[in-house]
mmCIF file of C-alpha atoms in Angstrom:
data_model
loop_
_atom_site.group_PDB
_atom_site.id
_atom_site.type_symbol
_atom_site.label_atom_id
_atom_site.label_comp_id
_atom_site.label_asym_id
_atom_site.label_seq_id
_atom_site.Cartn_x
_atom_site.Cartn_y
_atom_site.Cartn_z
ATOM 1 C CA UNK A 18 7.147 51.331 -24.391
ATOM 2 C CA UNK A 19 4.724 49.379 -24.604
ATOM 3 C CA UNK A 20 3.598 47.066 -21.462
ATOM 4 C CA UNK A 21 4.940 43.422 -21.621
ATOM 5 C CA UNK A 22 1.873 40.924 -20.215
ATOM 6 C CA UNK A 23 1.988 37.360 -19.886
ATOM 7 C CA UNK A 24 -1.545 35.961 -19.947
ATOM 8 C CA UNK A 25 -1.766 32.771 -17.246
ATOM 9 C CA UNK A 26 -4.307 30.751 -19.202
ATOM 10 C CA UNK A 27 -4.144 32.410 -22.507
ATOM 11 C CA UNK A 28 -5.580 28.820 -24.055
ATOM 12 C CA UNK A 29 -8.954 29.417 -21.665
ATOM 13 C CA UNK A 30 -11.686 31.394 -22.869
ATOM 14 C CA UNK A 31 -10.995 34.307 -21.155
ATOM 15 C CA UNK A 32 -7.129 34.042 -21.423
ATOM 16 C CA UNK A 33 -7.847 33.811 -25.019
ATOM 17 C CA UNK A 34 -9.881 37.014 -25.185
ATOM 18 C CA UNK A 35 -7.501 39.026 -23.642
ATOM 19 C CA UNK A 36 -4.531 37.796 -26.296
ATOM 20 C CA UNK A 37 -6.643 38.629 -28.787
ATOM 21 C CA UNK A 38 -7.449 42.405 -27.194
ATOM 22 C CA UNK A 39 -3.663 43.028 -26.884
ATOM 23 C CA UNK A 40 -2.868 41.848 -30.262
ATOM 24 C CA UNK A 41 -5.227 44.991 -31.419
ATOM 25 C CA UNK A 42 -3.660 47.648 -29.219
ATOM 26 C CA UNK A 43 -0.817 49.529 -29.575
ATOM 27 C CA UNK A 44 0.045 50.113 -25.792
ATOM 28 C CA UNK A 45 0.707 46.470 -24.924
ATOM 29 C CA UNK A 46 2.322 43.234 -26.313
ATOM 30 C CA UNK A 47 2.331 39.559 -25.474
ATOM 31 C CA UNK A 48 5.006 38.034 -23.734
ATOM 32 C CA UNK A 49 5.119 34.355 -24.388
ATOM 33 C CA UNK A 50 7.026 33.851 -20.887
ATOM 34 C CA UNK A 51 6.700 35.098 -17.106
ATOM 35 C CA UNK A 52 10.474 35.896 -17.649
ATOM 36 C CA UNK A 53 10.287 38.599 -20.103
ATOM 37 C CA UNK A 54 6.981 40.102 -18.925
ATOM 38 C CA UNK A 55 6.579 43.713 -17.155
ATOM 39 C CA UNK A 56 3.223 42.254 -15.822
ATOM 40 C CA UNK A 57 1.019 38.946 -15.033
ATOM 41 C CA UNK A 58 -2.252 38.792 -15.321
ATOM 42 C CA UNK A 59 -4.120 35.527 -14.435
ATOM 43 C CA UNK A 60 -7.410 33.723 -15.631
ATOM 44 C CA UNK A 61 -6.286 30.054 -14.326
ATOM 45 C CA UNK A 62 -8.279 28.499 -11.621
ATOM 46 C CA UNK A 63 -8.260 29.130 -7.832
ATOM 47 C CA UNK A 64 -6.370 25.575 -7.647
ATOM 48 C CA UNK A 65 -3.783 26.761 -9.503
ATOM 49 C CA UNK A 66 -3.089 30.363 -8.521
ATOM 50 C CA UNK A 67 -0.791 29.749 -5.473
ATOM 51 C CA UNK A 68 2.029 27.838 -7.625
ATOM 52 C CA UNK A 69 1.864 30.938 -10.213
ATOM 53 C CA UNK A 70 1.693 33.472 -7.618
ATOM 54 C CA UNK A 71 4.626 31.811 -5.915
ATOM 55 C CA UNK A 72 6.357 31.539 -9.263
ATOM 56 C CA UNK A 73 5.692 35.780 -9.887
ATOM 57 C CA UNK A 74 7.073 36.257 -6.238
ATOM 58 C CA UNK A 75 10.079 34.522 -7.626
ATOM 59 C CA UNK A 76 10.520 36.737 -10.311
ATOM 60 C CA UNK A 77 9.111 39.950 -8.965
ATOM 61 C CA UNK A 78 6.414 40.459 -11.258
ATOM 62 C CA UNK A 79 3.573 42.505 -10.785
ATOM 63 C CA UNK A 80 0.359 40.185 -10.674
ATOM 64 C CA UNK A 81 -3.136 40.825 -11.715
ATOM 65 C CA UNK A 82 -5.434 37.928 -10.248
ATOM 66 C CA UNK A 83 -8.709 37.644 -12.311
ATOM 67 C CA UNK A 84 -9.551 34.003 -10.503
ATOM 68 C CA UNK A 85 -12.924 33.829 -8.471
ATOM 69 C CA UNK A 86 -13.125 31.715 -5.356
ATOM 70 C CA UNK A 87 -10.207 32.374 -3.830
ATOM 71 C CA UNK A 88 -8.660 32.961 -0.574
ATOM 72 C CA UNK A 89 -7.270 36.502 -0.626
ATOM 73 C CA UNK A 90 -5.134 36.192 2.265
ATOM 74 C CA UNK A 91 -2.500 34.586 0.192
ATOM 75 C CA UNK A 92 -2.664 37.817 -1.982
ATOM 76 C CA UNK A 93 -2.314 40.190 0.065
ATOM 77 C CA UNK A 94 0.598 38.524 1.873
ATOM 78 C CA UNK A 95 2.323 38.323 -1.964
ATOM 79 C CA UNK A 96 0.956 42.762 -2.150
ATOM 80 C CA UNK A 97 4.002 43.034 0.332
ATOM 81 C CA UNK A 98 6.720 42.128 -1.840
ATOM 82 C CA UNK A 99 5.329 42.667 -5.251
ATOM 83 C CA UNK A 100 1.807 44.921 -6.659
ATOM 84 C CA UNK A 101 -0.783 43.024 -6.777
ATOM 85 C CA UNK A 102 -4.588 43.690 -8.047
ATOM 86 C CA UNK A 103 -7.403 41.502 -7.319
ATOM 87 C CA UNK A 104 -10.432 41.771 -9.493
ATOM 88 C CA UNK A 105 -13.225 39.176 -9.624
ATOM 89 C CA UNK A 106 -14.725 41.420 -12.268
ATOM 90 C CA UNK A 107 -12.959 43.809 -14.595
ATOM 91 C CA UNK A 108 -15.290 45.623 -16.137
ATOM 92 C CA UNK A 109 -15.023 49.431 -15.950
ATOM 93 C CA UNK A 110 -18.477 49.930 -15.568
ATOM 94 C CA UNK A 111 -19.389 47.391 -12.782
ATOM 95 C CA UNK A 112 -16.903 49.602 -10.615
ATOM 96 C CA UNK A 113 -18.937 52.889 -11.242
ATOM 97 C CA UNK A 114 -22.021 50.352 -10.431
ATOM 98 C CA UNK A 115 -20.565 49.244 -7.207
ATOM 99 C CA UNK A 116 -19.994 52.426 -5.901
ATOM 100 C CA UNK A 117 -23.155 53.332 -6.870
ATOM 101 C CA UNK A 118 -25.074 50.868 -5.019
ATOM 102 C CA UNK A 119 -22.831 51.073 -1.821
ATOM 103 C CA UNK A 120 -24.205 54.948 -1.636
ATOM 104 C CA UNK A 121 -27.740 53.989 -1.784
ATOM 105 C CA UNK A 122 -27.191 51.648 0.535
ATOM 106 C CA UNK A 123 -25.550 54.305 3.062
ATOM 107 C CA UNK A 124 -28.792 56.281 2.277
ATOM 108 C CA UNK A 125 -31.415 54.088 2.462
ATOM 109 C CA UNK A 126 -30.994 51.466 5.467
ATOM 110 C CA UNK A 127 -31.167 53.762 8.388
ATOM 111 C CA UNK A 128 -34.304 54.142 6.976
ATOM 112 C CA UNK A 129 -35.334 50.600 7.207
ATOM 113 C CA UNK A 130 -34.381 49.162 3.963
ATOM 114 C CA UNK A 131 -33.347 45.726 3.364
ATOM 115 C CA UNK A 132 -31.066 44.905 0.372
ATOM 116 C CA UNK A 133 -30.992 41.837 -2.255
ATOM 117 C CA UNK A 134 -28.353 40.778 -4.938
ATOM 118 C CA UNK A 135 -29.433 38.253 -7.837
ATOM 119 C CA UNK A 136 -26.825 37.042 -10.257
ATOM 120 C CA UNK A 137 -27.438 35.162 -13.125
ATOM 121 C CA UNK A 138 -24.845 33.212 -15.111
ATOM 122 C CA UNK A 139 -24.224 30.838 -18.328
ATOM 123 C CA UNK A 140 -25.159 27.135 -17.107
ATOM 124 C CA UNK A 141 -21.915 26.007 -16.854
ATOM 125 C CA UNK A 142 -20.320 28.554 -13.891
ATOM 126 C CA UNK A 143 -20.046 26.827 -10.448
ATOM 127 C CA UNK A 144 -20.094 29.238 -7.547
ATOM 128 C CA UNK A 145 -23.221 30.754 -6.814
ATOM 129 C CA UNK A 146 -23.295 33.619 -5.610
ATOM 130 C CA UNK A 147 -20.819 34.866 -8.041
ATOM 131 C CA UNK A 148 -17.940 36.268 -6.871
ATOM 132 C CA UNK A 149 -19.237 39.628 -8.220
ATOM 133 C CA UNK A 150 -22.317 39.294 -6.425
ATOM 134 C CA UNK A 151 -20.172 38.764 -3.167
ATOM 135 C CA UNK A 152 -17.904 41.981 -4.135
ATOM 136 C CA UNK A 153 -21.165 43.834 -4.667
ATOM 137 C CA UNK A 154 -22.152 42.648 -0.887
ATOM 138 C CA UNK A 155 -18.667 43.533 0.389
ATOM 139 C CA UNK A 156 -18.961 47.443 -0.797
ATOM 140 C CA UNK A 157 -22.974 47.586 0.347
ATOM 141 C CA UNK A 158 -21.870 45.951 4.194
ATOM 142 C CA UNK A 159 -24.824 45.006 6.373
ATOM 143 C CA UNK A 160 -26.875 42.269 6.201
ATOM 144 C CA UNK A 161 -27.455 41.230 2.247
ATOM 145 C CA UNK A 162 -29.897 38.489 0.621
ATOM 146 C CA UNK A 163 -28.316 36.741 -2.251
ATOM 147 C CA UNK A 164 -29.814 34.214 -5.036
ATOM 148 C CA UNK A 165 -28.414 32.747 -8.082
ATOM 149 C CA UNK A 166 -29.663 31.651 -11.406
ATOM 150 C CA UNK A 167 -27.704 29.676 -14.148
ATOM 151 C CA UNK A 168 -28.909 29.515 -17.402
ATOM 152 C CA UNK A 169 -27.880 29.173 -21.078
ATOM 153 C CA UNK A 170 -25.105 31.085 -22.273
ATOM 154 C CA UNK A 171 -25.801 34.178 -19.831
ATOM 155 C CA UNK A 172 -22.203 36.316 -19.558
ATOM 156 C CA UNK A 173 -23.264 37.630 -16.474
ATOM 157 C CA UNK A 174 -25.847 39.865 -14.764
ATOM 158 C CA UNK A 175 -26.406 41.623 -11.260
ATOM 159 C CA UNK A 176 -29.724 43.313 -9.502
ATOM 160 C CA UNK A 177 -29.627 44.867 -6.655
ATOM 161 C CA UNK A 178 -32.494 45.637 -4.941
ATOM 162 C CA UNK A 179 -33.175 47.703 -2.239
ATOM 163 C CA UNK A 180 -36.970 47.344 -0.579
ATOM 164 C CA UNK A 181 -38.753 49.854 2.142
ATOM 165 C CA UNK A 182 -42.101 49.614 3.726
ATOM 166 C CA UNK A 183 -44.103 50.502 0.259
ATOM 167 C CA UNK A 184 -41.211 51.074 -2.307
ATOM 168 C CA UNK A 185 -38.681 49.509 -4.139
ATOM 169 C CA UNK A 186 -35.196 50.791 -6.291
ATOM 170 C CA UNK A 187 -33.712 47.698 -8.491
ATOM 171 C CA UNK A 188 -30.517 48.333 -10.202
ATOM 172 C CA UNK A 189 -28.966 46.557 -12.768
ATOM 173 C CA UNK A 190 -25.831 45.740 -14.379
ATOM 174 C CA UNK A 191 -25.364 43.612 -17.155
ATOM 175 C CA UNK A 192 -22.567 41.978 -19.258
ATOM 176 C CA UNK A 193 -23.154 40.763 -22.985
ATOM 177 C CA UNK A 194 -19.567 40.233 -24.462
ATOM 178 C CA UNK A 195 -16.699 38.667 -22.074
ATOM 179 C CA UNK A 196 -14.316 41.025 -23.945
ATOM 180 C CA UNK A 197 -15.529 43.600 -21.438
ATOM 181 C CA UNK A 198 -13.607 41.897 -19.102
ATOM 182 C CA UNK A 199 -10.710 41.301 -21.165
ATOM 183 C CA UNK A 200 -10.198 44.552 -21.941
ATOM 184 C CA UNK A 201 -10.493 45.332 -17.960
ATOM 185 C CA UNK A 202 -7.879 43.253 -17.161
ATOM 186 C CA UNK A 203 -5.656 44.658 -20.046
ATOM 187 C CA UNK A 204 -6.263 48.922 -18.078
ATOM 188 C CA UNK A 205 -5.383 46.893 -15.049
ATOM 189 C CA UNK A 206 -2.490 45.207 -15.584
ATOM 190 C CA UNK A 207 -1.048 48.318 -17.893
ATOM 191 C CA UNK A 208 -1.763 50.555 -14.719
ATOM 192 C CA UNK A 209 -0.605 47.844 -11.972
ATOM 193 C CA UNK A 210 3.161 47.402 -14.122
ATOM 194 C CA UNK A 211 3.690 51.313 -13.033
ATOM 195 C CA UNK A 212 2.895 50.781 -9.276
ATOM 196 C CA UNK A 213 4.708 49.913 -6.271
ATOM 197 C CA UNK A 214 3.934 46.805 -3.941
ATOM 198 C CA UNK A 215 0.497 46.692 -2.772
ATOM 199 C CA UNK A 216 -3.088 45.407 -2.692
ATOM 200 C CA UNK A 217 -5.093 46.908 -5.221
ATOM 201 C CA UNK A 218 -8.562 46.841 -6.866
ATOM 202 C CA UNK A 219 -10.213 48.184 -9.904
ATOM 203 C CA UNK A 220 -11.385 50.762 -7.938
ATOM 204 C CA UNK A 221 -7.331 52.105 -7.834
ATOM 205 C CA UNK A 222 -7.752 51.759 -11.270
ATOM 206 C CA UNK A 223 -10.533 53.975 -12.301
ATOM 207 C CA UNK A 224 -10.684 56.496 -9.292
#
């Protein structure tokens, strides 16, 4: 049976891309309202999410939140009632990248290596560092320095640099098409619709 997905912010850039991806798939359908949906994807704004989240709880709908700059505490509280997945970046390869840099950091930190994360995004992006940069830093743990650039129409680039006394390792992840995020959000939504109440991330979907 196809998963019915309601997209909050469906007229926005990411919401419209996600709706287009739904139309191209055979394992899910678009639901025009939250009431008839199996799962909800939120591509709105941090100031809109609390009210939308409360409505999802009333309707007992699984909730995929892709909003940046959000306090995760209300999401965690809600996850005791309905399944909630919070992912500021739904790229499948980013989840693998995050695991890789966390493993490298664990190996190099005892040898005195420092860690820096640099993110580059389009000129209209407001938050800096990006939510993805902060998520990478949280996965790495320990002291991390952050720098950011906002220019042109860059979708998203993140470089993690490990610096030792006489050598450097730099790993870079770049997204060139926002459809990557739409496809990842749909994978997350289809997966979440089958889960019990709990707080999840992309790692749970993929690994």
